Short mmCIF file of C-alpha atoms and ligand atoms in Angstrom, two decimals:
data_model
loop_
_atom_site.label_atom_id
_atom_site.label_comp_id
_atom_site.label_asym_id
_atom_site.label_seq_id
_atom_site.Cartn_x
_atom_site.Cartn_y
_atom_site.Cartn_z
CA MET U 1 -14.60 -9.80 -33.62
CA ALA U 2 -14.01 -6.95 -31.13
CA LYS U 3 -11.75 -7.86 -28.23
CA ARG U 4 -13.50 -8.01 -24.85
CA ILE U 5 -11.49 -6.80 -21.86
CA GLY U 6 -12.36 -7.24 -18.16
CA ILE U 7 -11.23 -4.81 -15.43
CA LEU U 8 -11.20 -5.16 -11.67
CA THR U 9 -9.75 -3.15 -8.79
CA ALA U 10 -8.50 -5.10 -5.76
CA GLY U 11 -6.87 -4.47 -2.38
CA GLY U 12 -7.15 -1.21 -0.44
CA ASP U 13 -8.59 1.62 -2.53
CA SER U 14 -6.32 4.45 -3.54
CA PRO U 15 -6.67 7.80 -5.28
CA GLY U 16 -6.30 7.48 -9.05
CA LEU U 17 -8.19 4.19 -9.51
CA ASN U 18 -11.02 5.89 -11.40
CA ALA U 19 -8.52 7.79 -13.53
CA ALA U 20 -6.96 4.42 -14.46
CA ILE U 21 -10.35 2.84 -15.23
CA ARG U 22 -11.14 5.85 -17.42
CA GLY U 23 -7.72 5.74 -19.11
CA ILE U 24 -8.14 2.04 -19.92
CA GLY U 25 -11.79 2.37 -20.87
CA LYS U 26 -11.57 5.37 -23.16
CA THR U 27 -8.49 4.02 -24.93
CA ALA U 28 -10.13 0.62 -25.37
CA LEU U 29 -13.37 2.09 -26.73
CA ALA U 30 -11.42 4.30 -29.15
CA ARG U 31 -9.70 1.13 -30.44
CA LYS U 32 -13.02 -0.69 -30.89
CA MET U 33 -12.59 -3.02 -27.93
CA ASN U 34 -15.41 -3.86 -25.49
CA ILE U 35 -14.85 -3.50 -21.77
CA ILE U 36 -16.61 -4.87 -18.76
CA GLY U 37 -16.02 -4.11 -15.08
CA PHE U 38 -16.13 -6.67 -12.25
CA ARG U 39 -17.29 -5.37 -8.89
CA ASP U 40 -15.38 -5.62 -5.61
CA GLY U 41 -12.17 -7.16 -6.89
CA PHE U 42 -11.76 -10.90 -7.42
CA ARG U 43 -15.00 -11.51 -5.48
CA GLY U 44 -17.06 -9.85 -8.21
CA LEU U 45 -15.38 -11.98 -10.86
CA MET U 46 -16.13 -15.08 -8.79
CA GLU U 47 -19.76 -14.06 -8.18
CA ASN U 48 -20.17 -12.77 -11.71
CA ARG U 49 -21.18 -9.28 -10.59
CA THR U 50 -20.42 -6.92 -13.43
CA MET U 51 -20.69 -3.25 -14.33
CA LYS U 52 -21.19 -1.90 -17.79
CA LEU U 53 -18.34 0.43 -18.78
CA ASP U 54 -19.20 2.71 -21.67
CA HIS U 55 -18.76 6.39 -22.59
CA GLU U 56 -21.48 7.34 -20.16
CA THR U 57 -20.11 5.48 -17.10
CA LEU U 58 -16.57 6.63 -17.86
CA ALA U 59 -17.53 10.29 -18.04
CA SER U 60 -16.81 12.53 -15.02
CA ILE U 61 -14.89 9.93 -13.00
CA LEU U 62 -11.36 11.32 -13.53
CA THR U 63 -11.45 13.42 -10.37
CA LEU U 64 -13.38 10.97 -8.19
CA GLY U 65 -11.68 9.27 -5.23
CA GLY U 66 -12.14 5.54 -4.53
CA THR U 67 -13.18 3.19 -7.32
CA ILE U 68 -16.52 3.07 -9.12
CA LEU U 69 -16.05 -0.72 -9.36
CA GLY U 70 -15.67 -1.21 -5.61
CA THR U 71 -12.84 -3.28 -4.18
CA SER U 72 -12.09 -6.04 -1.68
CA ARG U 73 -9.08 -7.87 -0.29
CA ASP U 74 -10.50 -11.30 -1.25
CA LYS U 75 -8.05 -13.72 -2.82
CA PRO U 76 -9.17 -16.22 -5.51
CA HIS U 77 -7.52 -19.17 -3.73
CA LYS U 78 -8.70 -18.24 -0.19
CA MET U 79 -12.17 -16.74 -0.58
CA PRO U 80 -14.59 -16.61 2.35
CA VAL U 81 -17.78 -18.27 1.12
CA GLY U 82 -20.49 -18.59 3.76
CA SER U 83 -18.74 -19.83 6.88
CA GLU U 84 -15.87 -21.42 4.93
CA VAL U 85 -12.73 -20.22 3.19
CA MET U 86 -12.51 -21.87 -0.23
CA ASP U 87 -10.31 -22.00 -3.30
CA MET U 88 -12.51 -20.33 -5.94
CA THR U 89 -9.86 -20.15 -8.67
CA GLU U 90 -11.70 -22.56 -10.97
CA VAL U 91 -14.96 -20.60 -10.71
CA ILE U 92 -13.06 -17.41 -11.53
CA CYS U 93 -11.44 -19.05 -14.58
CA ASP U 94 -14.86 -20.34 -15.74
CA ASN U 95 -16.36 -16.85 -15.46
CA TYR U 96 -13.43 -15.37 -17.38
CA HIS U 97 -14.10 -17.84 -20.22
CA ARG U 98 -17.90 -17.42 -20.00
CA HIS U 99 -17.43 -13.69 -20.68
CA ASN U 100 -15.20 -14.61 -23.59
CA LEU U 101 -12.49 -12.25 -22.33
CA GLU U 102 -9.40 -11.54 -24.37
CA ALA U 103 -7.71 -10.23 -21.21
CA LEU U 104 -8.28 -9.35 -17.56
CA ILE U 105 -6.77 -6.15 -16.15
CA CYS U 106 -6.19 -6.26 -12.38
CA ILE U 107 -5.39 -2.94 -10.75
CA GLY U 108 -3.84 -3.28 -7.31
CA GLY U 109 -0.89 -3.42 -4.95
CA GLY U 110 1.47 -6.24 -3.96
CA GLY U 111 -1.28 -8.69 -2.98
CA THR U 112 -3.16 -8.13 -6.23
CA GLN U 113 0.00 -8.73 -8.27
CA LYS U 114 0.34 -12.13 -6.54
CA ASN U 115 -3.30 -13.05 -7.12
CA ALA U 116 -3.12 -11.96 -10.75
CA TYR U 117 0.04 -14.04 -11.22
CA ARG U 118 -1.79 -17.10 -9.87
CA LEU U 119 -4.52 -16.58 -12.50
CA ALA U 120 -1.89 -16.09 -15.23
CA GLN U 121 -0.43 -19.46 -14.21
CA LYS U 122 -3.90 -20.93 -14.83
CA GLY U 123 -3.67 -19.73 -18.42
CA LEU U 124 -5.66 -16.46 -18.20
CA ASN U 125 -4.40 -13.44 -20.15
CA VAL U 126 -3.70 -11.19 -17.20
CA ILE U 127 -2.17 -7.73 -17.12
CA THR U 128 -1.81 -5.52 -14.03
CA LEU U 129 -1.31 -1.89 -13.04
CA PRO U 130 0.51 -0.90 -9.80
CA LYS U 131 -1.53 1.17 -7.37
CA THR U 132 -1.15 1.73 -3.63
CA ILE U 133 -0.59 4.68 -1.34
CA ASP U 134 2.25 2.61 0.21
CA ASN U 135 4.46 2.76 -2.92
CA ASP U 136 5.83 -0.68 -2.01
CA VAL U 137 5.30 -2.57 -5.29
CA SER U 138 8.61 -3.77 -6.73
CA MET U 139 9.89 -3.15 -10.26
CA THR U 140 8.13 0.19 -10.73
CA ASP U 141 9.44 3.69 -10.04
CA VAL U 142 6.23 4.56 -8.24
CA THR U 143 2.63 3.46 -7.74
CA PHE U 144 -0.36 5.71 -8.31
CA GLY U 145 -2.10 6.87 -5.15
CA PHE U 146 1.20 7.58 -3.42
CA ASP U 147 1.45 11.19 -4.58
CA THR U 148 -2.02 12.10 -3.32
CA ALA U 149 -1.49 10.40 0.05
CA MET U 150 1.89 12.15 0.38
CA GLU U 151 0.18 15.53 -0.18
CA ILE U 152 -2.52 14.73 2.40
CA ALA U 153 0.01 13.59 5.03
CA THR U 154 2.25 16.59 4.35
CA GLU U 155 -0.65 18.99 4.76
CA ALA U 156 -1.54 17.29 8.05
CA ILE U 157 2.04 17.72 9.32
CA ASP U 158 1.95 21.38 8.28
CA ARG U 159 -1.24 21.93 10.26
CA LEU U 160 0.03 20.00 13.29
CA HIS U 161 3.07 22.30 13.48
CA SER U 162 1.09 25.37 14.54
CA THR U 163 -0.87 23.62 17.27
CA ALA U 164 2.23 21.79 18.59
CA HIS U 165 4.06 25.13 18.64
CA SER U 166 1.25 26.95 20.47
CA HIS U 167 0.98 24.34 23.23
CA HIS U 168 4.71 23.51 23.47
CA ARG U 169 3.87 19.88 22.82
CA ILE U 170 5.16 16.85 21.05
CA ILE U 171 2.75 15.62 18.38
CA VAL U 172 3.28 12.07 17.20
CA VAL U 173 1.58 11.64 13.84
CA GLU U 174 1.04 8.10 12.57
CA ILE U 175 1.21 7.70 8.81
CA MET U 176 0.10 4.65 6.78
CA GLY U 177 2.38 2.56 4.59
CA HIS U 178 2.00 -1.01 5.86
CA ASN U 179 5.56 -2.35 6.27
CA ALA U 180 7.26 0.27 4.09
CA GLY U 181 8.32 3.77 5.11
CA TRP U 182 7.87 5.67 1.82
CA LEU U 183 4.84 7.68 2.85
CA ALA U 184 6.09 8.64 6.32
CA LEU U 185 9.53 9.50 4.95
CA ALA U 186 8.31 11.58 2.01
CA SER U 187 5.68 13.52 3.97
CA GLY U 188 7.99 13.79 6.97
CA VAL U 189 10.74 15.39 4.88
CA ALA U 190 8.30 17.58 2.93
CA GLY U 191 6.52 18.66 6.12
CA GLY U 192 9.72 19.24 8.08
CA ALA U 193 9.03 16.66 10.81
CA ASP U 194 11.73 16.75 13.50
CA VAL U 195 11.74 12.96 13.88
CA ILE U 196 10.84 10.41 11.19
CA LEU U 197 10.49 6.75 12.15
CA ILE U 198 10.12 4.11 9.44
CA PRO U 199 9.98 0.28 9.48
CA GLU U 200 13.31 0.01 7.66
CA ILE U 201 15.17 1.68 10.57
CA PRO U 202 14.28 0.28 14.02
CA TYR U 203 14.23 3.13 16.54
CA ASP U 204 15.44 3.60 20.07
CA PRO U 205 12.87 5.68 22.04
CA LYS U 206 15.74 7.10 24.13
CA LYS U 207 17.42 8.50 21.01
CA VAL U 208 14.13 10.08 19.93
CA ALA U 209 13.71 11.66 23.38
CA GLN U 210 17.30 12.89 23.23
CA ALA U 211 16.67 14.63 19.90
CA ILE U 212 13.57 16.32 21.33
CA ARG U 213 15.50 17.42 24.44
CA MET U 214 18.24 18.88 22.21
CA ARG U 215 15.57 21.03 20.58
CA GLN U 216 14.37 22.09 24.04
CA HIS U 217 17.91 23.15 24.96
CA ARG U 218 17.97 25.29 21.84
CA GLY U 219 14.73 26.93 22.99
CA THR U 220 12.25 25.01 20.83
CA ASN U 221 9.64 23.43 23.06
CA PHE U 222 7.68 21.50 20.48
CA SER U 223 8.44 18.63 18.13
CA ILE U 224 6.69 16.74 15.37
CA VAL U 225 7.35 13.00 15.24
CA ALA U 226 6.21 11.37 11.96
CA VAL U 227 5.93 7.64 12.58
CA ALA U 228 5.08 5.02 9.98
CA GLU U 229 2.42 2.57 11.13
CA GLY U 230 4.91 -0.29 10.62
CA ALA U 231 7.83 1.34 12.49
CA LEU U 232 9.31 -0.83 15.25
CA SER U 233 11.49 -0.14 18.25
CA VAL U 234 14.82 -1.98 18.25
CA LYS U 235 13.45 -4.35 20.89
CA ASP U 236 10.28 -5.13 18.90
CA ALA U 237 12.20 -5.50 15.64
CA LYS U 238 14.34 -8.19 17.29
CA GLN U 239 11.25 -9.93 18.63
CA LYS U 240 9.67 -9.85 15.15
CA VAL U 241 12.74 -11.52 13.62
CA ARG U 242 12.74 -14.13 16.43
CA LEU U 243 9.08 -14.99 15.78
CA GLN U 244 9.54 -15.15 12.02
CA THR U 245 12.54 -17.46 12.40
CA LYS U 246 10.58 -19.70 14.78
CA LYS U 247 7.76 -19.89 12.23
CA VAL U 248 10.10 -20.88 9.40
CA GLU U 249 11.74 -23.53 11.62
CA ALA U 250 8.36 -24.97 12.67
CA LYS U 251 7.29 -25.15 9.03
CA GLN U 252 10.52 -26.83 7.96
CA ALA U 253 10.24 -29.37 10.79
CA LYS U 254 6.55 -29.89 9.87
CA ASP U 255 5.86 -29.43 13.60
CA GLU U 256 2.14 -28.57 13.67
CA LYS U 257 2.02 -27.88 17.40
CA ALA U 258 4.98 -25.48 17.29
CA LEU U 259 3.50 -23.80 14.22
CA ARG U 260 0.16 -23.22 15.98
CA LYS U 261 1.98 -21.81 19.02
CA VAL U 262 4.16 -19.39 17.05
CA THR U 263 1.18 -18.30 14.89
CA GLU U 264 -0.65 -17.37 18.11
CA GLU U 265 2.45 -15.52 19.39
CA ILE U 266 2.63 -13.55 16.12
CA LYS U 267 -1.04 -12.62 16.48
CA VAL U 268 -0.44 -11.30 20.01
CA PHE U 269 2.66 -9.40 18.81
CA LYS U 270 0.68 -7.75 15.98
CA LYS U 271 -2.09 -6.74 18.40
CA GLN U 272 0.47 -5.14 20.70
CA GLN U 273 1.99 -3.31 17.74
CA SER U 274 -1.33 -1.67 16.92
CA ASN U 275 -0.79 0.44 20.07
CA SER U 276 2.87 1.20 19.44
CA THR U 277 2.34 4.86 18.48
CA LEU U 278 0.40 5.53 21.70
CA ILE U 279 3.09 3.76 23.72
CA LEU U 280 5.83 5.81 22.03
CA SER U 281 3.95 9.02 22.79
CA GLU U 282 3.70 8.08 26.48
CA GLN U 283 7.39 7.16 26.60
CA LEU U 284 8.35 10.51 25.04
CA GLU U 285 6.15 12.43 27.47
CA GLU U 286 7.84 10.67 30.38
CA MET U 287 11.37 11.09 29.07
CA THR U 288 11.11 14.74 28.00
CA GLY U 289 8.59 16.24 30.43
CA LEU U 290 6.71 17.72 27.46
CA GLU U 291 3.06 16.94 26.86
CA SER U 292 2.55 14.62 23.93
CA ARG U 293 -0.48 14.00 21.71
CA VAL U 294 -1.14 11.43 19.00
CA THR U 295 -2.79 11.98 15.60
CA ILE U 296 -3.51 8.88 13.53
CA LEU U 297 -4.18 9.89 9.93
CA GLY U 298 -5.47 6.43 8.94
CA HIS U 299 -7.80 6.07 5.99
CA TYR U 300 -8.08 9.84 5.58
CA GLN U 301 -4.90 9.47 3.52
CA ARG U 302 -6.66 7.21 1.00
CA GLY U 303 -9.78 9.25 0.39
CA GLY U 304 -10.85 12.05 -1.91
CA THR U 305 -9.71 13.66 -5.13
CA PRO U 306 -6.49 12.33 -6.67
CA SER U 307 -3.63 14.78 -7.24
CA ALA U 308 -2.84 15.96 -10.77
CA ASN U 309 0.26 13.73 -10.75
CA ASP U 310 -1.75 10.63 -9.85
CA ARG U 311 -4.39 11.39 -12.49
CA LEU U 312 -1.69 11.81 -15.10
CA LEU U 313 0.14 8.64 -14.06
CA ALA U 314 -3.00 6.50 -13.87
CA THR U 315 -4.22 7.78 -17.24
CA ARG U 316 -0.96 7.09 -19.04
CA LEU U 317 -0.56 3.62 -17.47
CA GLY U 318 -4.16 2.86 -18.41
CA SER U 319 -3.65 3.68 -22.06
CA ALA U 320 -0.23 1.93 -22.13
CA CYS U 321 -2.00 -1.17 -20.82
CA ILE U 322 -4.23 -1.23 -23.91
CA ASP U 323 -1.10 -0.93 -26.12
CA TYR U 324 0.24 -4.13 -24.53
CA ILE U 325 -3.12 -5.89 -25.00
CA GLU U 326 -3.05 -4.93 -28.69
CA LYS U 327 0.40 -6.53 -28.91
CA GLY U 328 -0.88 -9.63 -27.07
CA GLN U 329 1.63 -9.22 -24.23
CA TYR U 330 0.24 -10.86 -21.08
CA GLY U 331 1.37 -12.05 -17.66
CA ILE U 332 2.90 -8.62 -17.11
CA MET U 333 2.65 -5.54 -14.88
CA VAL U 334 2.69 -2.18 -16.67
CA SER U 335 5.33 -0.42 -14.57
CA VAL U 336 6.46 3.19 -14.41
CA ASN U 337 9.89 3.90 -15.87
CA GLY U 338 10.46 7.66 -15.79
CA GLU U 339 8.01 9.19 -18.24
CA GLY U 340 7.58 5.84 -19.98
CA ALA U 341 6.06 2.48 -19.17
CA ASN U 342 7.63 -0.99 -19.12
CA ALA U 343 6.17 -4.49 -19.31
CA ILE U 344 7.53 -6.46 -16.35
CA PRO U 345 6.81 -10.22 -16.14
CA LEU U 346 4.62 -10.81 -13.07
CA GLU U 347 6.98 -13.51 -11.82
CA ASP U 348 9.62 -10.78 -11.40
CA VAL U 349 7.22 -8.58 -9.44
CA VAL U 350 5.57 -10.92 -6.94
CA GLY U 351 6.91 -11.72 -3.50
CA LYS U 352 9.23 -8.70 -3.35
CA ARG U 353 8.19 -5.69 -1.29
CA LYS U 354 9.94 -2.46 -2.30
CA VAL U 355 11.21 -0.87 0.89
CA VAL U 356 13.31 2.25 1.48
CA PRO U 357 17.01 1.47 0.91
CA GLU U 358 19.33 2.86 3.57
CA ASP U 359 21.15 5.07 1.04
CA HIS U 360 17.98 6.49 -0.53
CA PRO U 361 18.43 10.22 -1.31
CA TRP U 362 15.36 11.17 0.79
CA LEU U 363 16.93 9.49 3.82
CA VAL U 364 20.31 11.07 3.15
CA SER U 365 18.72 14.53 2.93
CA ALA U 366 16.68 13.94 6.08
CA ARG U 367 19.89 13.17 7.97
CA ASP U 368 21.66 16.15 6.36
CA VAL U 369 19.06 18.60 7.62
CA GLY U 370 19.28 17.17 11.13
CA THR U 371 16.13 15.03 11.23
CA CYS U 372 16.28 12.31 13.87
CA LEU U 373 15.61 8.87 12.39
CA GLY U 374 15.57 7.13 15.75
CA ASP U 375 18.87 5.24 15.26
O1 F6P Q 1 -2.18 -0.80 1.48
C1 F6P Q 1 -2.82 0.39 1.74
C2 F6P Q 1 -3.12 0.52 3.21
O2 F6P Q 1 -3.78 1.75 3.43
C3 F6P Q 1 -1.92 0.39 4.15
O3 F6P Q 1 -1.18 1.58 4.24
C4 F6P Q 1 -2.59 0.01 5.44
O4 F6P Q 1 -1.70 -0.71 6.26
C5 F6P Q 1 -3.72 -0.86 4.97
O5 F6P Q 1 -3.98 -0.51 3.63
C6 F6P Q 1 -5.00 -0.71 5.75
O6 F6P Q 1 -5.88 -1.69 5.31
P1 F6P Q 1 -7.45 -1.64 5.50
O7 F6P Q 1 -8.01 -0.58 4.61
O8 F6P Q 1 -7.89 -2.99 5.08
O9 F6P Q 1 -7.71 -1.32 6.93
#
């Protein structure tokens, strides 16, 4: 009997998802397997909302942004259902068996890898692909979506240069990446940002202002500051560690009251952080006497046509995924290893965010060319 394979896309969308669906789908069909799509991530599998994937639906999607399947951040074990949050893992497993699936392919970032691993522990044949513009999934050279987002952010920095130059201004450009600095660092270096601030290196606003003033002394009255959305000042980074430690201690002591209090404090801290780029811009204006403006690139970085690199990567990971299914290798992520692909056990992937190491060549080069990193 022909093998029947399910596919879902979960977490934030990212360029290249449709190329991956096409890569998986066309390879599977060529090898006489049947495929079925589940809509909106794990929610669609729970609610049994499917999409037929055949030659017709797979045609002309290679260059499309987003995902034809839709996506969501819903987790099988914590799914909002009506006014409640419920563990829907069993329903998901039942639907998997009802469709008589040989395997389920989950395409997503760090959160999706964790959710897929939970399903693998329930006995489902799960296999994942790494996608996210953040590039923070461990055990893979790169994730698809990153290259496109890097191009978009770099182009934005290029364009911001001419307006910053004309008005003799500072422009602080906020770049996505969650708690990892890959996207801000890569686009900052490629776009020639004068300052790059990433979560891995807490910054001192005074040092940033000093670097901008140095440029003023040399006769350059504008600066581009590329700041990752997760970047923290030294003061806030210390506060974050304090709160995290308090949370761990409250959990260990099984002190419910203390846990509630620290959870609330963390919520307030996160809310304050959502304004950190605006605050930094105001601080720089005050400290340098230059006008400063903020540009938040936001979801613009996730939309639209994937780059050629992302299409290529997603296609080759998609077809490699079918090779592993043919071999019956499950509970794995198909990771990028140079021009090849590797099967990495999901237990080695989950719970580890890949962040920028302090000796990474991109960081070393940024320092070499005189970029201020805020430290
Ligand atoms: O993980 C991708 C990402 O774009 C992050 O860079 C960002 O922090 C987050 O998703 C935004 O999430 P949402 O689309 O749910 O607002």
